[in-house]
Amino acid sequence: MLARVWSASIVGIDAIKVGVEVDVSGGLPAIVMLGLPDSAVQESKERVKATLKNAGFAFPMRKIVINLTPADLRKEGPCFDLPISVGILAASEQVNPDLLGDFLFLGEVSLDGSLRPVAGVLPIAAAAQNMGITALVVPADNAQEAAVVKGLNVYGFENISEVADFLNNPTGYKPVQLDETVEECHEDGEFIHHLDLKDVKGQAHARRALEIAAAGGHNLIFVGPPGSGKTMLARRLPDILPPLGFDESLEVTRIYSVAGLLKNRGTLIRDRPFRSPHHSASGPSLVGGGSYPRPGEISLSHRGVLFLDELTEFKRDVLEFLRQPLEDGQVTISRTKQSVMFPAQFTLVASTNPCPCGFYGDTIEQCTCSPNKREQYWGKLSGPLMDRIDLQVAVNRLKPEEITQQPNGETSATVRERVLVARKRASKRFAKEKTLRCNAQMQSRHLQKWCKLDDASRNLLEMAIRKLSLSARASDRILKVARTIADLAGDENLQPHHVAEAVQYRTIDRMQ
């Protein structure tokens, strides 16, 4: 007898419907798996056999052919254990097959019959309705994650026996309801919050740059000696960013679901990601990769912040991986077997010392580096990469009296209010541009429309381009920053002082 069960596979962060066809026929007892299964799927043959026997079901001692369609799509992971088990039960007439056409099954099985959670349930649930699926059957630990998607019935079960009973008696079960009381989801060590700007003394120039970066989504680098507060400032950026909208939360949660990094499967991620990879990170760990690509740090930073501490300690070829994602807001990973696209719209925040010893330009301690050493040190940062960093800020160490006597600055809540007002102005301006969410994402045609310059502003920008030898890309970045400064000031048109302030954030393009 033939049975067909629906499941799904993840490609990038998108879901593709997979048919699990099970044929139980005469012949010597054997299990044949077709349809490009990886080793984990191949191993499911033995897992499923032991699971069904231990759960009290009769395992058919006949030839069983399992075909996973489409045949040209590589199937990987243990998520097909449950649909294969259900297919065998249906083909051997131990469960009613009536519901199989409208339901999608996902889950790993243990040898004792219990169901274990799998990664990637949320993007599959989000795409289920487009697949013609009305309900999901998943392990109980995945049920709340899938229930986030509205308009979809989700059934969560602890073991294979409950699944079989549900298929034979569906009226005795109700869909899972989303538990609104579950706390927000955090990925341990990567969502940094409740670090208030009021703890930062002085550094008015750097604080202002941080506010502009938050208001416009601009990339930012802090350059200064050790102990000047670069890392302290950078880690406070998430708390002054606007909260994620529902669509943004869904995007971020889908990425973390695919990556298997959801620590709490009950809710959407509501906090903006903050990723801080070590400087020993490889290129593929940043952009993503593998034989069957998975998201890297830049995609895990989507809609949030990627913080690269000690930027010049990263290998130059690794940093060059950032250029295309910073420009396009996405990364395409091509492999022999497949090509996938991951979203990567993040704010880059970096920090570095001005030289190998760390004290070039410091007013307190003398630099011991030669000009040649400083040139080699900054040689790791290419011109095209620095062009893509909108705000380049020198951070000086505080004097002793400033440390002991200076009062604390504004709170993050106060700064966030100004950021939200500026973002609302930008959103109103971008009302007809669905792809734009902040000023940093504007293209040339948008600059011509919303960043018009008067004669004084134009002359100022031309002078800056000549003196600083700025590229066309760098000049566009200046206009974007000036637009954000105007939004913070509540001005509709760009003024010379907006452009002047934006220009001063380009003075470290090539520090030696």
XYZ file of C-alpha atoms in Angstrom:
512
model
C 0.000 0.000 0.000
C 1.167 3.548 -0.782
C 0.920 6.536 1.613
C 2.029 10.154 1.104
C 2.880 12.482 3.979
C 3.868 16.138 3.629
C 6.943 17.611 5.257
C 9.314 20.484 4.389
C 12.974 21.333 3.975
C 14.855 24.581 4.558
C 16.868 26.255 1.789
C 18.467 29.416 3.129
C 15.695 30.779 5.335
C 12.905 29.683 2.989
C 10.860 26.487 3.166
C 10.228 24.024 0.342
C 7.435 21.463 0.516
C 8.681 17.875 0.561
C 6.575 14.816 -0.125
C 7.380 11.645 1.833
C 6.048 8.680 -0.159
C 6.048 5.316 1.577
C 5.312 2.093 -0.277
C 4.935 -1.173 1.659
C 4.932 -4.142 -0.722
C 5.843 -7.817 -0.928
C 9.420 -8.990 -0.932
C 12.287 -9.580 1.445
C 12.271 -7.230 4.486
C 14.268 -4.100 3.597
C 14.065 -0.319 3.783
C 15.126 1.634 0.681
C 15.523 5.422 0.943
C 15.379 7.547 -2.235
C 15.461 11.287 -3.013
C 18.967 12.566 -2.117
C 18.855 11.926 1.640
C 21.904 12.935 3.676
C 23.430 10.667 6.326
C 21.064 11.932 9.059
C 18.040 11.075 6.907
C 19.518 7.699 5.969
C 19.972 6.917 9.677
C 16.285 7.598 10.258
C 15.531 4.139 8.847
C 16.905 2.473 11.951
C 15.579 5.143 14.337
C 12.053 4.840 12.975
C 12.126 1.039 13.063
C 13.176 0.952 16.721
C 10.773 3.784 17.618
C 7.693 2.093 16.204
C 8.549 -1.234 17.820
C 9.216 0.318 21.232
C 5.984 2.360 20.987
C 3.963 -0.822 20.548
C 3.270 -0.654 16.798
C 3.704 -3.530 14.363
C 6.601 -2.805 12.046
C 5.847 -4.350 8.627
C 8.389 -7.066 7.822
C 8.171 -6.383 4.100
C 9.968 -4.286 1.529
C 9.517 -0.583 2.334
C 10.451 2.051 -0.259
C 10.617 5.646 1.004
C 10.835 8.359 -1.666
C 11.448 12.022 -0.770
C 10.254 14.456 -3.436
C 11.351 16.572 -5.242
C 14.116 14.121 -6.078
C 16.686 16.796 -7.029
C 16.529 18.596 -3.642
C 19.011 17.472 -1.017
C 17.207 16.397 2.179
C 19.100 16.837 5.433
C 18.560 16.664 9.168
C 16.372 14.546 11.452
C 13.130 16.478 10.804
C 11.887 13.733 8.441
C 11.758 11.096 11.210
C 8.155 11.901 12.124
C 6.713 12.044 8.564
C 8.499 8.765 7.704
C 7.055 7.135 10.839
C 3.549 8.382 10.005
C 3.949 7.244 6.401
C 4.863 3.714 7.476
C 1.941 3.585 9.908
C -0.452 4.817 7.209
C 0.898 2.456 4.543
C 0.516 -0.483 6.959
C -3.035 0.669 7.814
C -2.307 1.370 11.493
C -3.498 5.009 11.271
C -6.233 6.707 9.280
C -4.740 8.418 6.168
C -7.610 10.909 5.722
C -5.770 13.889 7.319
C -2.420 13.375 5.625
C -3.166 15.585 2.612
C -3.810 18.768 4.615
C -1.234 18.339 7.373
C 2.523 18.870 7.433
C 4.676 16.781 9.782
C 8.054 17.690 11.295
C 10.052 16.168 14.107
C 12.849 13.906 15.266
C 11.995 10.641 17.026
C 13.821 8.994 19.918
C 14.092 5.226 20.259
C 11.549 5.249 23.089
C 8.933 6.903 20.855
C 9.222 10.448 22.198
C 9.498 13.428 19.839
C 12.441 15.798 19.907
C 12.406 19.418 18.633
C 14.066 20.378 15.350
C 15.433 23.630 13.926
C 13.713 25.714 11.263
C 10.068 25.203 12.288
C 9.148 28.904 12.169
C 10.029 29.574 8.490
C 8.226 26.358 7.560
C 5.148 27.450 9.513
C 5.303 30.901 7.889
C 5.347 29.323 4.415
C 2.819 26.562 5.155
C -0.251 28.407 3.890
C 1.407 29.115 0.542
C 2.044 25.364 0.312
C -1.665 24.610 0.718
C -1.180 23.308 4.261
C -3.774 24.071 6.933
C -2.116 22.515 9.993
C 1.249 21.439 11.402
C 2.050 18.434 13.559
C 5.289 19.009 15.455
C 7.012 18.000 18.698
C 5.525 19.700 21.753
C 8.719 21.744 22.241
C 8.270 23.282 18.765
C 4.534 23.989 19.095
C 4.766 27.499 20.563
C 7.348 28.492 17.959
C 5.037 27.450 15.116
C 1.959 28.938 16.803
C 3.442 32.424 16.335
C 2.169 32.275 12.741
C -1.471 33.367 12.644
C -4.118 31.462 10.701
C -2.398 28.097 11.050
C -3.496 25.212 13.279
C -0.583 23.734 15.192
C -0.671 20.450 17.092
C 2.178 19.582 19.441
C 2.752 16.042 20.739
C 5.145 14.380 23.157
C 5.446 11.006 21.413
C 4.538 9.015 18.327
C 1.665 7.246 20.102
C -0.122 10.587 20.607
C 0.343 11.405 16.914
C -1.193 8.080 15.893
C -4.120 8.569 18.272
C -4.663 12.068 16.863
C -4.804 10.769 13.280
C -7.332 8.118 14.287
C -9.358 10.449 16.520
C -8.761 14.086 15.457
C -11.821 15.503 17.228
C -10.282 14.680 20.595
C -7.483 17.236 20.157
C -7.384 21.013 19.926
C -4.751 23.217 18.276
C -2.086 24.779 20.465
C -2.788 28.358 21.579
C 0.064 30.849 21.655
C 1.097 31.543 25.230
C 1.361 35.326 25.435
C 2.850 35.127 28.934
C 6.067 33.458 27.776
C 8.999 35.796 28.176
C 10.750 37.247 25.167
C 13.322 35.082 23.432
C 17.017 35.794 23.927
C 20.029 34.015 22.524
C 22.461 33.718 25.422
C 25.339 36.161 25.355
C 24.358 37.933 22.147
C 21.445 40.214 23.023
C 23.039 42.921 25.133
C 20.519 45.198 26.833
C 20.003 47.409 29.845
C 23.419 49.052 29.402
C 22.548 52.689 29.914
C 24.283 55.623 28.252
C 24.149 57.500 31.537
C 27.077 55.350 32.688
C 29.293 57.004 30.054
C 31.022 60.144 31.338
C 32.002 62.845 28.899
C 32.601 61.772 25.283
C 29.938 64.150 23.981
C 31.226 63.842 20.405
C 31.105 60.036 20.472
C 27.672 60.012 22.126
C 26.378 62.319 19.408
C 27.740 59.979 16.715
C 26.072 57.020 18.441
C 22.728 58.879 18.394
C 23.106 59.684 14.687
C 23.980 56.048 13.929
C 20.849 54.871 15.744
C 18.589 57.447 14.076
C 19.772 56.717 10.536
C 21.053 53.130 10.700
C 24.571 54.314 9.832
C 27.754 52.276 10.170
C 30.156 53.579 12.808
C 33.771 53.161 13.891
C 35.390 54.424 17.090
C 39.140 55.051 17.008
C 41.014 55.766 20.209
C 43.556 54.578 22.778
C 42.874 51.710 25.211
C 40.457 52.630 28.000
C 38.831 55.534 26.174
C 35.390 53.890 26.259
C 35.012 52.611 22.671
C 33.547 49.220 23.599
C 31.457 50.729 26.389
C 29.829 53.100 23.913
C 29.290 50.481 21.203
C 27.531 48.057 23.543
C 24.983 50.732 24.419
C 23.757 51.168 20.856
C 20.996 48.481 21.006
C 19.258 50.264 23.873
C 18.769 53.467 21.882
C 17.517 51.731 18.732
C 13.760 51.600 18.059
C 12.055 48.283 18.916
C 11.534 45.676 16.242
C 8.213 45.714 14.400
C 6.263 42.476 14.007
C 7.517 41.802 10.469
C 11.102 42.507 11.554
C 10.718 40.227 14.577
C 9.451 37.464 12.322
C 12.429 37.916 9.980
C 14.968 37.761 12.805
C 13.287 34.810 14.504
C 13.202 32.867 11.237
C 16.962 33.296 10.869
C 17.633 32.128 14.422
C 15.227 29.233 13.966
C 17.092 28.048 10.858
C 20.408 28.426 12.680
C 19.066 26.398 15.636
C 19.771 29.240 18.067
C 16.311 29.807 19.565
C 16.723 29.243 23.297
C 13.058 29.909 23.998
C 10.814 28.527 21.273
C 7.686 30.197 22.612
C 7.869 33.719 21.197
C 9.250 35.997 18.547
C 12.569 37.700 19.171
C 11.625 41.224 20.210
C 15.123 42.610 20.872
C 17.476 43.739 18.166
C 20.365 41.280 17.779
C 23.822 42.273 18.958
C 26.568 40.008 17.634
C 30.212 40.411 18.612
C 32.453 37.778 16.959
C 36.077 37.416 18.059
C 38.755 38.816 15.761
C 39.914 35.272 14.991
C 36.629 34.642 13.112
C 36.898 33.284 9.573
C 35.202 34.684 6.488
C 32.603 31.889 6.239
C 31.716 32.311 9.925
C 30.864 35.947 9.172
C 28.917 35.571 5.929
C 27.681 32.013 6.418
C 28.621 28.861 4.587
C 29.004 25.124 4.662
C 28.216 22.466 2.072
C 24.560 23.279 2.752
C 24.793 26.948 3.732
C 23.762 28.222 7.131
C 23.536 31.874 8.296
C 26.716 33.577 9.464
C 27.254 36.423 11.927
C 26.140 39.129 9.515
C 22.784 37.406 8.945
C 22.402 36.734 12.665
C 22.869 40.514 13.036
C 20.006 41.235 10.605
C 17.952 44.247 11.799
C 20.455 44.640 14.634
C 24.109 45.396 15.325
C 27.325 43.637 14.298
C 30.110 44.803 16.620
C 33.698 44.160 15.525
C 35.958 44.982 18.449
C 39.635 45.514 17.628
C 38.809 45.818 13.929
C 42.424 45.946 12.757
C 43.113 42.582 14.439
C 40.791 40.878 11.938
C 42.463 39.468 8.840
C 42.161 41.770 5.863
C 40.617 39.108 3.605
C 37.982 38.433 6.276
C 37.035 42.106 6.460
C 36.700 42.246 2.683
C 33.839 39.747 2.980
C 31.800 42.600 4.507
C 31.907 44.906 1.503
C 29.115 43.399 -0.584
C 26.670 42.783 2.314
C 27.194 46.342 3.588
C 26.243 47.664 0.160
C 23.420 45.276 -0.776
C 21.872 44.323 2.589
C 22.012 40.645 1.692
C 24.562 37.934 1.045
C 24.399 35.247 -1.623
C 26.317 32.041 -0.921
C 26.966 29.885 -3.961
C 28.013 26.266 -3.705
C 28.264 23.518 -6.308
C 25.034 21.939 -5.067
C 22.980 25.055 -4.402
C 22.927 28.835 -4.049
C 21.066 30.586 -1.233
C 20.449 34.169 -0.182
C 20.465 35.335 3.429
C 19.289 38.806 4.539
C 22.000 40.985 6.082
C 20.686 44.470 6.815
C 22.713 45.292 9.891
C 24.444 48.266 11.445
C 28.196 47.771 11.607
C 29.880 49.193 14.704
C 33.629 48.781 15.025
C 36.388 49.930 17.336
C 40.139 49.997 16.971
C 43.280 51.527 18.400
C 44.947 54.244 16.292
C 48.246 52.324 16.065
C 49.903 49.080 17.250
C 50.868 50.506 20.648
C 47.491 52.242 20.920
C 48.596 55.738 21.862
C 49.031 57.652 18.593
C 47.498 61.088 19.093
C 46.958 60.482 22.821
C 47.483 63.521 25.041
C 48.489 61.460 28.062
C 50.896 58.768 26.826
C 53.516 58.934 24.086
C 53.194 56.757 20.954
C 56.200 54.494 20.245
C 55.200 53.411 16.728
C 57.046 54.477 13.587
C 55.106 55.936 10.641
C 55.799 52.727 8.714
C 54.266 50.592 11.470
C 51.173 52.798 11.599
C 50.811 52.572 7.828
C 51.017 48.767 7.937
C 48.552 48.714 10.832
C 45.940 50.712 8.923
C 46.696 48.817 5.728
C 44.351 46.064 6.926
C 41.429 48.425 6.320
C 40.939 48.956 2.604
C 39.648 52.194 1.151
C 36.414 50.615 -0.158
C 35.652 49.210 3.296
C 36.254 52.541 5.028
C 34.083 54.234 2.386
C 31.173 52.139 3.655
C 31.573 53.312 7.259
C 29.541 56.511 7.511
C 30.685 57.767 10.908
C 34.380 57.685 11.806
C 34.909 59.058 15.278
C 38.050 59.739 17.310
C 37.563 58.910 20.991
C 40.067 60.456 23.408
C 40.777 59.324 26.936
C 39.234 61.376 29.714
C 41.422 63.465 31.965
C 41.575 62.435 35.656
C 39.361 65.343 36.748
C 36.788 64.443 34.091
C 36.627 60.885 35.414
C 36.130 61.880 39.030
C 34.137 65.105 38.734
C 32.114 64.993 35.535
C 28.416 64.091 36.036
C 26.746 61.257 34.176
C 25.245 61.999 30.787
C 21.739 61.550 29.385
C 19.999 58.232 29.842
C 19.427 55.809 26.975
C 15.675 56.378 27.314
C 16.079 60.116 26.663
C 18.263 59.554 23.617
C 15.938 56.839 22.327
C 13.021 59.265 22.311
C 14.907 61.584 19.949
C 15.910 58.607 17.805
C 12.277 57.476 17.538
C 11.129 60.965 16.502
C 13.830 61.101 13.796
C 12.926 57.621 12.562
C 9.257 58.602 12.341
C 10.175 61.590 10.172
C 12.146 59.299 7.888
C 9.325 56.720 7.788
C 6.843 59.405 6.765
C 9.203 60.471 3.989
C 9.624 56.846 2.847
C 5.890 56.081 2.926
C 5.833 55.144 -0.764
C 9.191 53.336 -0.679
C 8.513 49.887 0.756
C 12.172 48.840 0.759
C 13.442 51.803 2.808
C 13.442 51.732 6.596
C 16.181 54.241 7.461
C 18.333 56.916 5.838
C 21.362 54.653 5.483
C 19.462 52.535 2.939
C 18.836 55.413 0.521
C 20.120 55.045 -3.054
C 21.321 57.762 -5.443
C 17.817 58.478 -6.756
C 16.616 59.008 -3.191
C 19.479 61.399 -2.449
C 18.524 63.510 -5.463
C 14.983 63.731 -4.155
C 15.466 64.205 -0.397
C 19.009 65.570 -0.010
C 18.928 68.655 -2.206
C 21.692 71.166 -1.398
C 21.697 74.937 -1.522
C 24.736 76.727 -2.902
C 26.478 77.095 0.477
C 26.015 73.424 1.327
C 27.173 72.338 -2.131
C 30.334 74.438 -1.928
C 31.080 73.013 1.516
C 30.687 69.426 0.294
C 32.834 70.039 -2.801
C 35.585 71.503 -0.662
C 35.477 68.482 1.653
C 35.676 66.081 -1.309
C 38.774 67.867 -2.626
C 40.561 68.200 0.729
C 39.825 64.684 1.998
C 40.070 63.005 -1.439
C 36.678 61.429 -0.895
C 35.133 58.997 -3.352
C 31.654 59.395 -4.836
C 30.435 56.708 -2.413
C 31.868 58.592 0.562
C 30.201 61.820 -0.556
C 26.870 60.009 -0.804
C 27.395 58.729 2.737
C 27.945 62.295 3.908
C 24.590 63.306 2.419
C 22.847 60.389 4.172
C 24.361 61.377 7.521
C 23.432 65.027 6.919
C 19.849 63.924 6.224
C 19.771 62.108 9.568
C 21.225 65.133 11.386
C 18.473 67.264 9.830
C 15.834 64.743 10.962
C 17.160 64.882 14.529
C 16.946 68.679 14.371
C 13.444 68.575 12.888
C 14.515 70.382 9.690
C 12.905 69.574 6.357
C 15.774 70.839 4.188
C 19.505 70.292 4.487
C 21.438 73.265 5.815
C 25.185 74.012 5.669
C 25.641 73.153 9.357
C 24.084 69.719 8.768
C 26.601 69.032 6.004
C 29.464 70.468 8.074
C 28.713 68.142 10.969
C 28.447 65.162 8.622
C 31.809 66.014 7.032
C 33.619 65.993 10.355
C 32.753 62.305 10.735
C 34.866 61.480 7.630
C 38.232 62.740 8.920
C 39.674 59.311 9.823
C 39.220 57.762 6.372
C 42.934 57.033 6.209
C 44.636 57.473 9.573
C 48.405 56.987 9.631
